[in-house]
Coordinates of C-alpha atoms in Angstrom, one line a residue:
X258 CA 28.5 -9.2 -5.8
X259 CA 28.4 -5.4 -5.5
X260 CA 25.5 -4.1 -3.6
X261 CA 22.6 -3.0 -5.3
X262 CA 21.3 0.6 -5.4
X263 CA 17.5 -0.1 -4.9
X264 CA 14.9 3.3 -4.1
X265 CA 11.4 2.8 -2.4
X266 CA 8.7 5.2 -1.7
X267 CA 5.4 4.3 0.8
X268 CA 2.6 6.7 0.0
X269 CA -1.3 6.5 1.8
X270 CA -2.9 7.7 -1.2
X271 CA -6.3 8.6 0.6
X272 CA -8.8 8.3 -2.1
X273 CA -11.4 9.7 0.1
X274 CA -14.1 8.7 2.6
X275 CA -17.4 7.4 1.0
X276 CA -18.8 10.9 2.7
X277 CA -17.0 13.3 1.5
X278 CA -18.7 16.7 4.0
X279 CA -16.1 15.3 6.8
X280 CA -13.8 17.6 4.6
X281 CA -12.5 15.1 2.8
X282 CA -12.9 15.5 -0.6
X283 CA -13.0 12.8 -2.9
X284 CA -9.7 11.9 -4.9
X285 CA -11.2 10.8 -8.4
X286 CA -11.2 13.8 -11.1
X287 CA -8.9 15.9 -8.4
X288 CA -6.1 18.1 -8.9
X289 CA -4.8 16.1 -5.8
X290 CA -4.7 13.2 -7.9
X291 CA -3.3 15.2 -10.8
X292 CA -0.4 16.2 -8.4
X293 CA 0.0 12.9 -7.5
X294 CA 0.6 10.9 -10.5
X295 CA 3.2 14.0 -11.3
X296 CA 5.3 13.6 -8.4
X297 CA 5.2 10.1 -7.8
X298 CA 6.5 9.8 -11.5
X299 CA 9.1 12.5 -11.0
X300 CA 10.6 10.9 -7.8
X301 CA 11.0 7.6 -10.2
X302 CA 11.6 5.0 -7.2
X303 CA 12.1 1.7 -8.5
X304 CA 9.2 0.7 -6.1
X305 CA 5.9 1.8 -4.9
X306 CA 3.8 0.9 -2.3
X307 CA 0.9 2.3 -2.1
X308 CA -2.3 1.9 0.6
X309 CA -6.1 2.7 0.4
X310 CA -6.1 2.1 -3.2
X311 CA -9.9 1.4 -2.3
X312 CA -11.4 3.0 -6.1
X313 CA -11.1 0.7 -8.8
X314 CA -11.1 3.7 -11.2
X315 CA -7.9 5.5 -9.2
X316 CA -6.1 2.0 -9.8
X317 CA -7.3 2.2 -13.4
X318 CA -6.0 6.0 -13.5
X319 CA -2.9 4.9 -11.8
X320 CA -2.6 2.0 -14.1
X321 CA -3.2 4.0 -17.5
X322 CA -0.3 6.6 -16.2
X323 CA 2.4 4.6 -14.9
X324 CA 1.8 1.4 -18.1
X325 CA 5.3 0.6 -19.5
X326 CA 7.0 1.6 -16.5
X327 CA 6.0 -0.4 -13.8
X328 CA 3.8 -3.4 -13.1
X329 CA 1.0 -2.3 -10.6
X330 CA 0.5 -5.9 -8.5
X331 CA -2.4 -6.6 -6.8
X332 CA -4.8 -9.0 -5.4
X333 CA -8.4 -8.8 -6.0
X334 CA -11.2 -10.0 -3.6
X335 CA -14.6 -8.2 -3.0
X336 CA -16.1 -8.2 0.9
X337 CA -19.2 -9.1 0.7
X338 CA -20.5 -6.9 3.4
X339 CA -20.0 -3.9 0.7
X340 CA -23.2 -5.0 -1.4
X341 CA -25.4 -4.7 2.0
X342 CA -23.8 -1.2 2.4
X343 CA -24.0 0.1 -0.8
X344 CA -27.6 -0.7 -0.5
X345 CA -29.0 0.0 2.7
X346 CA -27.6 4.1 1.8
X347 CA -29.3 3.7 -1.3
X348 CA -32.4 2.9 0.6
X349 CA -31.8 5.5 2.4
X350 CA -31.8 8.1 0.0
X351 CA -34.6 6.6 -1.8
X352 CA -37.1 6.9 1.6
X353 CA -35.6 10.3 2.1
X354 CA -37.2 11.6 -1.2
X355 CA -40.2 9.7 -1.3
X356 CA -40.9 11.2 2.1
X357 CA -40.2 14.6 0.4
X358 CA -42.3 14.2 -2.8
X359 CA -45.2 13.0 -0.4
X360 CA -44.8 15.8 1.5
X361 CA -45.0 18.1 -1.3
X362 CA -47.8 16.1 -3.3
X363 CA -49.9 16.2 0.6
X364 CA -49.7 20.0 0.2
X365 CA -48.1 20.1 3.7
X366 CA -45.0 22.2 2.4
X367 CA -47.5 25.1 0.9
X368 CA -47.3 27.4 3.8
X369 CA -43.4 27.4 3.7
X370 CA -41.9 30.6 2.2
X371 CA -40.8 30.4 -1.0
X372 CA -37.5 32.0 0.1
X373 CA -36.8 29.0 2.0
X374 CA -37.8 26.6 -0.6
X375 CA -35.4 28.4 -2.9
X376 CA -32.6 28.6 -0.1
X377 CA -33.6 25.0 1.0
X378 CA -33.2 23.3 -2.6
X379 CA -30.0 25.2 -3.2
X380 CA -28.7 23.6 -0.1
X381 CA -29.9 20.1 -1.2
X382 CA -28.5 20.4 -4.6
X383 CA -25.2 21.7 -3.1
X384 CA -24.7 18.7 -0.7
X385 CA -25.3 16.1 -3.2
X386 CA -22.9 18.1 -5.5
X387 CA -20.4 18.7 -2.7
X388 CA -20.6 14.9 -1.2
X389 CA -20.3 13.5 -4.5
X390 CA -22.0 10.7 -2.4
X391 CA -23.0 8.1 -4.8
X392 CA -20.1 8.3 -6.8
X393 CA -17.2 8.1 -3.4
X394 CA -19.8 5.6 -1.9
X395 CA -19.8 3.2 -4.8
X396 CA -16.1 3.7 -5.3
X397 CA -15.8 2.6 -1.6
X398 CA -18.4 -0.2 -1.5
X399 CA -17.7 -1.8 -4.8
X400 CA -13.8 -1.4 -4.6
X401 CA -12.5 -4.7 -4.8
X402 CA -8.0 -4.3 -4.4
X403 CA -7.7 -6.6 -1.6
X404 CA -6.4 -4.5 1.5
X405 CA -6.7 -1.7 -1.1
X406 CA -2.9 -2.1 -1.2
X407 CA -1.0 -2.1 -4.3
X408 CA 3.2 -2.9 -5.1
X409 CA 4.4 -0.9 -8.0
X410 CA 8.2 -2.1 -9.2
X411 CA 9.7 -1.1 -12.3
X412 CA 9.6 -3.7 -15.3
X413 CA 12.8 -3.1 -16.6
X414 CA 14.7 -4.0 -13.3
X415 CA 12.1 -6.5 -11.6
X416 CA 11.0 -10.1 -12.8
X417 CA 8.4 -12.4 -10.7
X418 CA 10.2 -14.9 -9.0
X419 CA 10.2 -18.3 -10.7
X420 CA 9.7 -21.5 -7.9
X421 CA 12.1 -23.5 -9.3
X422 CA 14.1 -24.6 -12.3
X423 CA 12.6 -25.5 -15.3
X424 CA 13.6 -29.4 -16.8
X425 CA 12.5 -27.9 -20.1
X426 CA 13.2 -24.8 -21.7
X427 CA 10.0 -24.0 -20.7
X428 CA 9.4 -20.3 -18.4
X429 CA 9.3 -21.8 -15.0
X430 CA 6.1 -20.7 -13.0
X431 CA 6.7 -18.1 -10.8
X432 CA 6.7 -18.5 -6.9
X433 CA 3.4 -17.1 -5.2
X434 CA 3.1 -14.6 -3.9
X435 CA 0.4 -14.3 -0.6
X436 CA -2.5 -11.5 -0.2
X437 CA -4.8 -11.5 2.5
X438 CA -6.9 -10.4 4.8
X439 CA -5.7 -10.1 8.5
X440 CA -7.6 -13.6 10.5
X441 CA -7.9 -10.6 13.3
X442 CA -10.4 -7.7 11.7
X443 CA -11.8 -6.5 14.8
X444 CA -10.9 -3.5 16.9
X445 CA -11.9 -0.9 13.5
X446 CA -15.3 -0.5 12.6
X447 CA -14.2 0.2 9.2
X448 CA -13.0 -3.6 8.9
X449 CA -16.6 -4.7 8.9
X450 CA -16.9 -3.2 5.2
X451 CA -13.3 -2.9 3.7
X452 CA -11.3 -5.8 5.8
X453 CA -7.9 -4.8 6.4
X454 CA -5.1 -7.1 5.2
X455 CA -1.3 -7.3 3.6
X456 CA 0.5 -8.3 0.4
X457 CA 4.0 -10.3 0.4
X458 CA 5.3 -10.7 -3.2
X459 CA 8.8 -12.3 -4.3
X460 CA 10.8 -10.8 -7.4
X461 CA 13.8 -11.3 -8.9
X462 CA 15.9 -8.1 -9.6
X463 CA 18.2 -8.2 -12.6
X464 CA 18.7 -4.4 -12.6
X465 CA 18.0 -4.7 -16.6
X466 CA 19.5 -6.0 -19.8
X467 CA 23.1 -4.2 -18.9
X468 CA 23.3 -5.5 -15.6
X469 CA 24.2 -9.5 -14.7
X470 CA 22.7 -9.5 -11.7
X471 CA 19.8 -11.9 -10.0
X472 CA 18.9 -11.0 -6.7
X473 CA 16.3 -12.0 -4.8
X474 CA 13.8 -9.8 -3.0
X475 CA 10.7 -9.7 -0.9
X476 CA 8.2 -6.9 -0.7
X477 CA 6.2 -7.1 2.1
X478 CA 3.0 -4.2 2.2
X479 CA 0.8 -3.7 5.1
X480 CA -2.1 -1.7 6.4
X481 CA -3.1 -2.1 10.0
X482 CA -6.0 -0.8 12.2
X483 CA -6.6 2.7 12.7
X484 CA -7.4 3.8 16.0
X485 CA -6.0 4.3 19.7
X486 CA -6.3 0.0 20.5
X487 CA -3.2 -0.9 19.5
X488 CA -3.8 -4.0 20.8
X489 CA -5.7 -4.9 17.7
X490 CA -2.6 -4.6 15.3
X491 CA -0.4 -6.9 17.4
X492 CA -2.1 -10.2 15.9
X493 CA -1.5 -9.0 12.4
X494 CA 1.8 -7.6 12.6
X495 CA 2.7 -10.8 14.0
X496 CA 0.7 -12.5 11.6
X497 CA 2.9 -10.2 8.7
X498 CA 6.0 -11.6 10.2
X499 CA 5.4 -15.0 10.0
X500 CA 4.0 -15.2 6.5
X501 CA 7.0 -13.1 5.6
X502 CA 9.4 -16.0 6.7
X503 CA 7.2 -18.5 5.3
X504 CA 7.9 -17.0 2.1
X505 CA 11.9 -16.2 2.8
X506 CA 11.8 -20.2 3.5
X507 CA 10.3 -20.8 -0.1
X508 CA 12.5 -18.3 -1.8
X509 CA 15.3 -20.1 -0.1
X510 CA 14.2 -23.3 -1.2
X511 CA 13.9 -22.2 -4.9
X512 CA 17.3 -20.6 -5.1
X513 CA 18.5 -23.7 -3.2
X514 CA 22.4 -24.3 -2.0
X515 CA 22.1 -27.7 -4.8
X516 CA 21.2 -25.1 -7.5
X517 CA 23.6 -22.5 -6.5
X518 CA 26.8 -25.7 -5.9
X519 CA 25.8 -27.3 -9.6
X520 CA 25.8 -23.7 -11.1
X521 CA 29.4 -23.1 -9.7
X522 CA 30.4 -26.5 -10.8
X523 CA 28.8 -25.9 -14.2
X524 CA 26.9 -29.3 -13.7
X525 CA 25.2 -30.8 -16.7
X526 CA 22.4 -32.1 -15.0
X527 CA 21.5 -28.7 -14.3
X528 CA 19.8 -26.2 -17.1
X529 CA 19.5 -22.8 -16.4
X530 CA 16.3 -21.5 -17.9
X531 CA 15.5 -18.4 -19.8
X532 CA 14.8 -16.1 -17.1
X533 CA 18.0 -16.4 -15.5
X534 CA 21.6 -14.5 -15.9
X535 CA 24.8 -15.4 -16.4
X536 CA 26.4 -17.5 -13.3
X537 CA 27.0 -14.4 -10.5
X538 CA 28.3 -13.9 -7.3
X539 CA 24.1 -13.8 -6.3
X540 CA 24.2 -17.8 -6.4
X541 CA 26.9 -17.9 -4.3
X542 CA 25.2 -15.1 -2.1
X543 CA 22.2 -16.8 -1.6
X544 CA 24.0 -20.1 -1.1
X545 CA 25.6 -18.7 2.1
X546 CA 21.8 -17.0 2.8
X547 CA 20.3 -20.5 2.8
X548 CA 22.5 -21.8 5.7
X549 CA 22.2 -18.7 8.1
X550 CA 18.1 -18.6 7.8
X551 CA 15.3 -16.9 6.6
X552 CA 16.6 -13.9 7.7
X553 CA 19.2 -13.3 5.2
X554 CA 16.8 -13.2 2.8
X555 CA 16.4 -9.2 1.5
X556 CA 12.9 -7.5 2.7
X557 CA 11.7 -4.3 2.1
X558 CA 8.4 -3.7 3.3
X559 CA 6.4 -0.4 2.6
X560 CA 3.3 0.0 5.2
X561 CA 1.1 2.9 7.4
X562 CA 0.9 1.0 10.8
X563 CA -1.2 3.4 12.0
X564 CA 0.7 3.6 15.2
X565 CA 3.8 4.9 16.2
X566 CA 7.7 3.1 16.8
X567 CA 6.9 3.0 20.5
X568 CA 4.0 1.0 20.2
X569 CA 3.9 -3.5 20.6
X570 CA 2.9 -3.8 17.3
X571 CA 5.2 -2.2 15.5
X572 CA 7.9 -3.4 18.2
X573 CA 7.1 -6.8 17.5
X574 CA 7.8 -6.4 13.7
X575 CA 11.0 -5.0 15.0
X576 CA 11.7 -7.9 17.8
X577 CA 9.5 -10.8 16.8
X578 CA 10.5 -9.9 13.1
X579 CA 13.6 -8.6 13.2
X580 CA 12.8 -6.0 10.5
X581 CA 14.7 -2.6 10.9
X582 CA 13.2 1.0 11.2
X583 CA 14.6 2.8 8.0
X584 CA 13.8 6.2 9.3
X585 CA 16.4 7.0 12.1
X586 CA 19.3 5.9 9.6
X587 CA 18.2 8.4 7.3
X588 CA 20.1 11.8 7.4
X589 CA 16.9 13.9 8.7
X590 CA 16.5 11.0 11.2
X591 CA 20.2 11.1 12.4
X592 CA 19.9 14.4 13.3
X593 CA 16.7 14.0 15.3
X594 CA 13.8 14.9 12.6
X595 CA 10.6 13.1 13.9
X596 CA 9.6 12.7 10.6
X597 CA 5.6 12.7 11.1
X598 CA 3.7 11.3 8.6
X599 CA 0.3 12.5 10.3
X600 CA 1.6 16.5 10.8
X601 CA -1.3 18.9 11.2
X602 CA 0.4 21.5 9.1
X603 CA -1.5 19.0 6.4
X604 CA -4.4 20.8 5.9
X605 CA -6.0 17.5 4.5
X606 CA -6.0 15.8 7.9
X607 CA -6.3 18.7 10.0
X608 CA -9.8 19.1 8.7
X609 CA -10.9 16.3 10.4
X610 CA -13.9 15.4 13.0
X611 CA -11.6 14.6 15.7
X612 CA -7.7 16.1 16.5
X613 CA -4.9 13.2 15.9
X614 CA -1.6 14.6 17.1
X615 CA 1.3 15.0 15.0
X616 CA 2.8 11.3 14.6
X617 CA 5.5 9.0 12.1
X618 CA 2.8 6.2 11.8
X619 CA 3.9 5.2 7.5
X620 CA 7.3 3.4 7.8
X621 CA 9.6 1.5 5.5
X622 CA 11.2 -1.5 7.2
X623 CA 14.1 -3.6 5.9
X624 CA 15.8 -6.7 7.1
X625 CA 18.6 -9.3 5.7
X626 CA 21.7 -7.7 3.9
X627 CA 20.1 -4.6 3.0
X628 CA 21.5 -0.8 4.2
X629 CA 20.3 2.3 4.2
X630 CA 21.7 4.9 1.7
X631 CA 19.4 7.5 2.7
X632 CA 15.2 8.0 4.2
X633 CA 13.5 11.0 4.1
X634 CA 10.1 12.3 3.4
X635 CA 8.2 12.7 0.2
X636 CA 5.5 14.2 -0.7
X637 CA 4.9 16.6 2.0
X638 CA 4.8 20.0 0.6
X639 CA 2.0 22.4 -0.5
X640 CA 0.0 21.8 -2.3
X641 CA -1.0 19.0 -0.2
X642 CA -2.0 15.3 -1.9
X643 CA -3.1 13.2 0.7
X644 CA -3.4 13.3 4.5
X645 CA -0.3 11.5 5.1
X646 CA 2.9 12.5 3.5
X647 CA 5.2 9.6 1.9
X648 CA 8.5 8.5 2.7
X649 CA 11.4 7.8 0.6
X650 CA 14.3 5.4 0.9
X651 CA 17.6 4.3 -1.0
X652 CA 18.7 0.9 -0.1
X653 CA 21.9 -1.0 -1.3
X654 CA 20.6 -4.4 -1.3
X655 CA 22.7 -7.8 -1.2
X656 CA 26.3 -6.0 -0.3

């Protein structure tokens, strides 16, 4: 069949840290949120991933925006270690202010201007309004997106991938898909509250009702460690990679070379359910992708690795995986463009406690008979949106 014209855009939302004084602002009720939604609509990629998703009401604000046009997949599982938390700066805060009223009841506060009372309160009132602390906290802490990741695709041109054929004329249940959380969690203190994991979901493109195509697809989303020990992200890069083939082998097995050979045959034994085309080249295609391996199978994975191309862990997903850097076979990458993700012209992450030099750490990766149209970034110009800036790919898929 004719290649497939697929576009795909990886975007670190940054919803915000739980303390927002860092100079961080929160994301909820923003116009940084505002400008999000806008531009993510207006660049109209046929898929989104999208990492720290960590507020269940931005998913909810994403959800409400983007409903009709794509499906927003997810998995949801809450760390426990959020609750104790949540809790212990609630403690906190209460202590803080029974210490204060018994300071003030005890009359010790009398002799202290009134000025600095007046100047003091003010200050008070203006961190609580400034750190918006319980409401970013509890977005943080009670959060419950699985690896805060989340895989937008378009409805009209994506359908979950069914396991098998159905006997019946009965919709065939759709292969699973796997989220979780890395085994490996340590080397980033912030695992210990909001674990760090990845998403790998199977679809089945048919491009819409005009188009008689079924093509199956992988979508592979990731989030590794932060930090300067990369040797923390090797485990679950490679842990990525092999749940990846894992699930090329199942996708493989449900569009299996018997399906595909009584299809061509137009066997009788064989019914073709509700969810699937017309007979296509695509049976034939992924015939001849079930004899040379998993990794004929078409991946497109969206992630911020949090460390650059030179580093073992994303060089294993690169050897070990045999996934392909989309960025240098881009045009702005062809001609040399670094294409840094992490650029302290941001003024979102240049406000930060500690200086991060300017890095590509957000990639797309692709592997199988995919190629790369075009990569470039997205969502990098003023007014910034996030402290990382996007990137955006066309693929032709299945040529």
């Amino acid at each position: 069949m004719a290649g497939t014209r697929i576009t795909v855009l990886t975007f670190n939302i940054f919803t915000g840290t739980p303390v927002s004084f860092l100079g961080h602002p929160t994301l909820v009720g923003s116009d940084r949120l505002k400008g999000q939604l806008k531009r993510i609509k207006e660049i109209d990629a046929d898929v989104v991933f999208l990492q720290e998703v960590y507020d269940n009401e931005i998913f909810s604000i994403y959800e409400e925006h983007f409903h009709g046009d794509y499906q927003l997949f997810h998995e949801r599982a809450q760390p426990v270690a959020c609750y104790f938390l949540y809790a212990t700066v609630l403690s906190a805060l209460a202590l803080f202010f029974s210490v204060l009223l018994q300071l003030l009841d005890g009359g010790l506060l009398d002799d202290v201007p009134v000025t600095y009372m007046a100047v003091g309160s003010f200050i008070l009132a203006e961190c609580v309004t400034r750190l918006e602390m319980l409401r970013a906290l509890k977005g943080f802490v009670f959060g419950d997106i699985l690896g805060a990741q989340v895989i937008m695709f378009k409805t009209a041109k994506f359908a979950r991938l069914p396991a098998s054929d159905s006997a019946d004329d009965s919709e065939p249940a759709a292969l699973p898909h796997v989220a979780r959380f890395f085994d490996l969690q340590s080397g980033d203190p912030i695992n210990m509250f909001r674990p760090r994991g990845f998403l790998v979901l199977p679809l089945l493109y048919h491009g819409g009702e005009s188009e008689a195509r079924a093509l199956p697809l992988v979508l592979a989303a990731l989030h590794t460690n932060s930090g300067k020990n990369d040797a923390s992200r090797v485990p679950q890069t490679r842990e990525v990679v092999e749940h990846v083939n894992a699930m090329c082998e199942r996708v493989l097995r449900a569009t299996s070379v018997d399906t595909a050979m009584s299809t061509a045959r137009g066997a009788s034994t064989t019914v073709q359910p509700r969810w699937r085309p017309p007979p296509t080249a695509a049976v034939t295609a992924v015939a001849a992708a079930a004899q040379e391996g998993v990794h004929q199978v078409a991946v497109l994975s969206g992630c911020d690795l949090n460390a650059t191309a030179a580093d073992a862990s994303v060089q294993q997903l690169f050897e070990y995986g045999r996934f392909v850097d989309t960025w240098p076979r881009g045009t702005a990458g062809r001609h040399g463009s670094p294409g840094f993700t992490w650029d302290n012209v941001n003024t979102i992450c240049a406000t930060g406690l500690r200086k991060i030099p300017d890095e590509r750490v957000d990639f797309l990766l692709h592997r199988g008979p995919v190629t790369v149209r075009e990569c470039r970034l997205a969502l990098h110009e003023p007014p910034f949106l996030s402290d990382h800036f996007g990137v955006l790919g066309e693929f032709t898929v299945g040529a």
